[in-house]
Protein backbone atom coordinates (compact mmCIF):
# COMPACT_ATOMS: atom_id res chain seq x y z
CA MET A 1 3.71 -17.12 10.08
CA ALA A 2 4.36 -16.91 13.80
CA ASP A 3 6.94 -19.72 13.74
CA GLY A 4 8.13 -19.16 10.19
CA LEU A 5 8.74 -15.43 10.12
CA THR A 6 11.90 -15.16 8.04
CA LEU A 7 13.26 -12.49 5.76
CA GLU A 8 12.68 -14.84 2.83
CA CYS A 9 8.97 -15.37 3.55
CA VAL A 10 8.51 -11.62 4.07
CA ARG A 11 10.31 -10.91 0.81
CA GLU A 12 8.11 -13.41 -1.05
CA SER A 13 5.01 -11.67 0.29
CA LEU A 14 6.31 -8.27 -0.81
CA ILE A 15 6.96 -9.62 -4.31
CA ARG A 16 3.42 -11.02 -4.53
CA GLN A 17 2.05 -7.70 -3.38
CA GLU A 18 3.82 -6.03 -6.32
CA ASP A 19 1.51 -8.00 -8.61
CA THR A 20 -1.55 -6.81 -6.70
CA ILE A 21 -0.46 -3.17 -6.87
CA VAL A 22 0.33 -3.29 -10.59
CA PHE A 23 -2.99 -4.97 -11.42
CA SER A 24 -4.95 -2.51 -9.27
CA LEU A 25 -3.35 0.42 -11.09
CA ILE A 26 -4.19 -1.19 -14.43
CA GLU A 27 -7.82 -1.60 -13.36
CA ARG A 28 -8.02 2.05 -12.28
CA SER A 29 -6.52 3.14 -15.61
CA ASN A 30 -9.62 1.79 -17.36
CA TYR A 31 -11.44 4.93 -16.19
CA PRO A 32 -10.51 8.58 -16.67
CA MET A 33 -9.94 10.90 -13.74
CA ASN A 34 -13.68 11.36 -13.09
CA SER A 35 -13.04 14.33 -10.82
CA PRO A 36 -16.58 14.52 -9.34
CA VAL A 37 -15.76 11.35 -7.39
CA TYR A 38 -13.45 13.46 -5.21
CA VAL A 39 -15.67 16.51 -4.71
CA GLU A 40 -17.21 16.78 -1.25
CA GLY A 41 -20.99 16.72 -1.37
CA PHE A 42 -21.19 15.88 -5.08
CA ALA A 43 -22.98 12.57 -4.52
CA ASP A 44 -25.62 14.27 -2.34
CA ILE A 45 -25.79 11.34 0.08
CA PRO A 46 -28.19 12.06 2.99
CA GLY A 47 -26.32 12.59 6.24
CA PHE A 48 -22.90 12.54 4.57
CA THR A 49 -20.91 15.55 3.39
CA GLY A 50 -17.68 13.96 2.17
CA SER A 51 -16.67 12.77 -1.29
CA LEU A 52 -18.02 9.66 -2.98
CA VAL A 53 -14.68 7.87 -2.69
CA GLU A 54 -14.55 8.61 1.04
CA TYR A 55 -18.08 7.26 1.41
CA VAL A 56 -17.15 4.04 -0.43
CA VAL A 57 -14.02 3.54 1.67
CA ARG A 58 -15.78 4.25 4.96
CA LYS A 59 -18.74 1.97 4.23
CA THR A 60 -16.61 -0.83 2.84
CA GLN A 61 -14.22 -0.90 5.77
CA ALA A 62 -17.17 -0.73 8.19
CA VAL A 63 -18.68 -3.87 6.62
CA HIS A 64 -15.30 -5.61 6.59
CA SER A 65 -14.79 -4.80 10.26
CA THR A 66 -17.99 -6.70 11.14
CA VAL A 67 -16.36 -9.91 9.90
CA GLY A 68 -13.07 -9.28 11.69
CA ARG A 69 -10.84 -8.03 8.90
CA TYR A 70 -9.03 -5.48 11.03
CA GLU A 71 -8.23 -7.97 13.79
CA SER A 72 -5.29 -9.02 11.62
CA GLN A 73 -2.03 -7.15 12.17
CA GLU A 74 -1.64 -6.95 8.39
CA GLU A 75 -4.72 -4.75 7.95
CA HIS A 76 -4.90 -1.00 8.57
CA PRO A 77 -8.14 0.96 8.18
CA PHE A 78 -8.19 4.39 6.57
CA PHE A 79 -10.87 5.55 8.99
CA PRO A 80 -10.31 3.76 12.32
CA ASP A 81 -13.10 5.77 13.94
CA ASN A 82 -15.59 4.18 11.56
CA LEU A 83 -15.05 0.51 12.48
CA LEU A 84 -17.76 -1.68 13.91
CA PRO A 85 -17.44 -4.62 16.33
CA SER A 86 -16.89 -7.99 14.70
CA LEU A 87 -19.97 -10.19 14.57
CA LEU A 88 -17.90 -13.35 14.25
CA PRO A 89 -15.76 -15.24 16.77
CA SER A 90 -12.13 -14.17 16.83
CA TYR A 91 -10.00 -15.76 14.12
CA ASN A 92 -7.01 -15.91 16.48
CA HIS A 93 -4.71 -14.30 13.95
CA PRO A 94 -1.02 -14.90 14.77
CA LYS A 95 0.43 -11.98 16.71
CA VAL A 96 3.99 -11.95 15.43
CA LEU A 97 4.59 -8.22 15.82
CA HIS A 98 5.39 -6.25 18.96
CA PRO A 99 2.12 -4.85 20.39
CA ALA A 100 3.49 -1.29 20.25
CA GLY A 101 3.45 -1.56 16.46
CA ASP A 102 -0.35 -1.61 16.41
CA ALA A 103 -0.38 2.16 16.91
CA ILE A 104 1.49 2.78 13.64
CA ASN A 105 -0.90 3.74 10.86
CA ILE A 106 0.21 6.15 8.12
CA ASN A 107 -2.86 5.78 5.91
CA THR A 108 -3.47 9.54 6.05
CA THR A 109 -0.14 9.99 4.27
CA ILE A 110 -0.92 7.20 1.80
CA TRP A 111 -4.33 8.72 1.03
CA ASP A 112 -2.78 12.10 0.28
CA MET A 113 -0.01 10.56 -1.83
CA TYR A 114 -2.40 8.47 -3.90
CA PHE A 115 -4.93 11.16 -4.75
CA ASN A 116 -2.68 14.20 -5.01
CA GLN A 117 0.53 12.77 -6.43
CA LEU A 118 0.13 9.30 -7.94
CA LEU A 119 -3.35 9.34 -9.52
CA PRO A 120 -2.69 12.37 -11.77
CA LEU A 121 0.35 10.55 -13.19
CA PHE A 122 -1.61 7.70 -14.77
CA ALA A 123 -5.32 8.59 -14.89
CA THR A 124 -6.26 10.34 -18.13
CA GLU A 125 -8.24 13.55 -18.06
CA GLY A 126 -11.93 13.13 -18.70
CA ASP A 127 -15.27 12.08 -17.27
CA ASP A 128 -17.19 8.97 -18.32
CA SER A 129 -19.69 9.09 -15.39
CA ASN A 130 -18.59 5.68 -14.08
CA TYR A 131 -18.21 7.15 -10.62
CA ALA A 132 -19.03 4.09 -8.50
CA GLN A 133 -16.66 1.89 -10.50
CA THR A 134 -13.95 4.52 -10.25
CA ALA A 135 -14.30 4.79 -6.47
CA ALA A 136 -14.21 0.99 -6.16
CA CYS A 137 -10.96 0.87 -8.14
CA ASP A 138 -9.49 3.62 -5.99
CA LEU A 139 -10.35 1.55 -2.93
CA GLU A 140 -8.49 -1.45 -4.34
CA CYS A 141 -5.43 0.69 -5.04
CA LEU A 142 -5.49 2.25 -1.59
CA GLN A 143 -5.80 -1.10 0.17
CA ALA A 144 -3.00 -2.66 -1.86
CA LEU A 145 -0.65 0.25 -1.22
CA SER A 146 -1.52 0.39 2.47
CA ARG A 147 -0.91 -3.30 2.99
CA ARG A 148 2.43 -3.16 1.14
CA ILE A 149 3.71 -0.10 2.98
CA HIS A 150 2.63 -1.25 6.44
CA TYR A 151 4.27 -4.60 5.76
CA GLY A 152 7.38 -2.70 6.75
CA LYS A 153 6.51 -3.75 10.30
CA TYR A 154 7.21 -7.36 9.35
CA VAL A 155 10.42 -6.40 7.57
CA ALA A 156 11.56 -4.53 10.67
CA GLU A 157 10.65 -7.40 13.01
CA VAL A 158 12.58 -10.01 11.07
CA LYS A 159 15.59 -7.73 10.67
CA PHE A 160 15.55 -6.98 14.39
CA LYS A 161 15.46 -10.69 15.22
CA ASP A 162 18.33 -11.38 12.82
CA SER A 163 20.53 -8.63 14.38
CA PRO A 164 19.15 -7.76 17.82
CA ASP A 165 22.41 -6.26 19.10
CA ASP A 166 22.94 -3.93 16.14
CA TYR A 167 19.37 -2.69 16.19
CA GLY A 168 19.03 -2.73 19.96
CA THR A 169 21.84 -0.23 20.44
CA LEU A 170 20.28 2.23 17.99
CA ILE A 171 16.80 1.71 19.38
CA ARG A 172 17.91 2.49 22.93
CA ALA A 173 19.59 5.62 21.59
CA GLN A 174 16.41 6.43 19.61
CA ASP A 175 18.70 7.18 16.67
CA ARG A 176 16.21 7.50 13.82
CA ASP A 177 18.80 8.43 11.16
CA ALA A 178 21.13 5.55 12.01
CA LEU A 179 18.23 3.09 11.91
CA MET A 180 17.21 4.37 8.50
CA LYS A 181 20.78 3.95 7.25
CA LEU A 182 21.01 0.41 8.65
CA LEU A 183 17.72 -0.56 7.00
CA THR A 184 18.60 0.84 3.58
CA CYS A 185 20.10 -1.32 0.84
CA GLU A 186 20.32 0.67 -2.38
CA ALA A 187 21.13 -2.38 -4.52
CA ILE A 188 17.92 -4.14 -3.45
CA GLU A 189 15.87 -0.99 -3.94
CA GLU A 190 17.21 -0.62 -7.48
CA MET A 191 16.33 -4.26 -8.18
CA VAL A 192 12.78 -3.71 -6.91
CA LYS A 193 12.35 -0.66 -9.14
CA ARG A 194 13.45 -2.63 -12.20
CA ARG A 195 11.25 -5.60 -11.32
CA VAL A 196 8.03 -3.61 -10.87
CA GLU A 197 8.74 -1.74 -14.09
CA LYS A 198 9.06 -5.05 -15.95
CA LYS A 199 5.87 -6.32 -14.34
CA ALA A 200 4.01 -3.22 -15.52
CA MET A 201 5.32 -3.94 -19.03
CA ALA A 202 4.28 -7.59 -18.91
CA PHE A 203 0.89 -7.19 -17.22
CA GLY A 204 -0.21 -3.98 -18.90
CA GLN A 205 0.86 -4.44 -22.48
CA GLU A 206 -1.93 -4.02 -25.01
CA VAL A 207 -1.97 -7.19 -27.11
CA THR A 208 -2.76 -7.21 -30.82
CA LEU A 209 -3.05 -10.22 -33.12
CA ASN A 210 -1.93 -8.69 -36.38
CA GLY A 211 1.53 -7.71 -35.15
CA THR A 212 1.53 -4.48 -37.14
CA ASP A 213 1.92 -2.07 -34.21
CA LYS A 214 5.43 -0.65 -34.26
CA GLU A 215 5.14 0.91 -30.82
CA VAL A 216 4.17 -1.14 -27.77
CA LYS A 217 1.40 0.47 -25.75
CA TYR A 218 0.95 0.06 -22.02
CA LYS A 219 -2.17 0.62 -19.93
CA VAL A 220 -0.02 2.19 -17.20
CA ASP A 221 3.35 3.73 -17.98
CA PRO A 222 5.93 1.31 -16.50
CA PHE A 223 8.08 4.28 -15.50
CA VAL A 224 5.22 5.56 -13.32
CA VAL A 225 5.15 2.25 -11.46
CA SER A 226 8.91 2.37 -10.96
CA ARG A 227 8.60 5.95 -9.77
CA LEU A 228 5.80 4.96 -7.39
CA TYR A 229 8.14 2.56 -5.67
CA GLU A 230 11.15 4.87 -5.72
CA GLU A 231 9.44 8.01 -4.43
CA TRP A 232 6.68 6.66 -2.21
CA VAL A 233 6.34 2.92 -1.57
CA MET A 234 9.89 2.18 -0.48
CA PRO A 235 10.48 5.44 1.46
CA LEU A 236 7.15 5.10 3.28
CA THR A 237 7.84 1.44 4.01
CA LYS A 238 11.15 2.38 5.58
CA LEU A 239 9.40 5.10 7.57
CA VAL A 240 7.09 2.42 8.97
CA GLU A 241 10.11 0.21 9.70
CA VAL A 242 11.85 2.95 11.66
CA GLU A 243 8.72 3.87 13.60
CA TYR A 244 8.23 0.22 14.49
CA LEU A 245 11.83 -0.27 15.60
CA LEU A 246 11.77 2.85 17.76
CA ARG A 247 8.98 1.15 19.73
CA ARG A 248 10.35 -2.40 19.55
CA LEU A 249 11.86 -2.41 23.07
CA ASP A 250 8.90 -0.70 24.78
């Protein structure tokens, strides 16, 4: 990507990531809320006082760090203090972003959004005791959302390279509001909302063979997916873009 970083290749990646997000939400919808997963101390794990989902995320990212996952600029851990040194030689991932962008990690915000705002919108009430499976699905959702939102760094980089004078003036002035306005294209955002809603319809439709169902049923309400992008994914992505640009000339 180092030599081929264009707005088109970034856009194609964002579109592919829509599929990953929709499918991860569908997988999570197979289980009810299973509230004990989020209660601190419920799992009674020796030496650990957090929730089961936190334990799964921490342990999973620790294992992944030993094989170099977080050496890539595309990856952002939820618990950076829990990473371990890689046991493998460096993969020499392309460094296409400005080094100052490495400090940008809004996973705390994404964690709060997912569990306190998004999850109650599509997970049904109930408890089926599939706690480990539920936590694993939550991890997949969190990782997909984090990768998509932090991809704003790549969006910002390619936009900066396409219009260095326009962005450079605002960056030197540290004009956060003007940068946000310059980055925003309402027509594209509306198109994205419609596209992810249609994907949720296509991917999550419950299929029957007899054709007698008058009302189409979806595993995840397509409107919820559209709302996810409108209220959280796109605004948080633009927040990442602005934070990256403010540091771009450092």
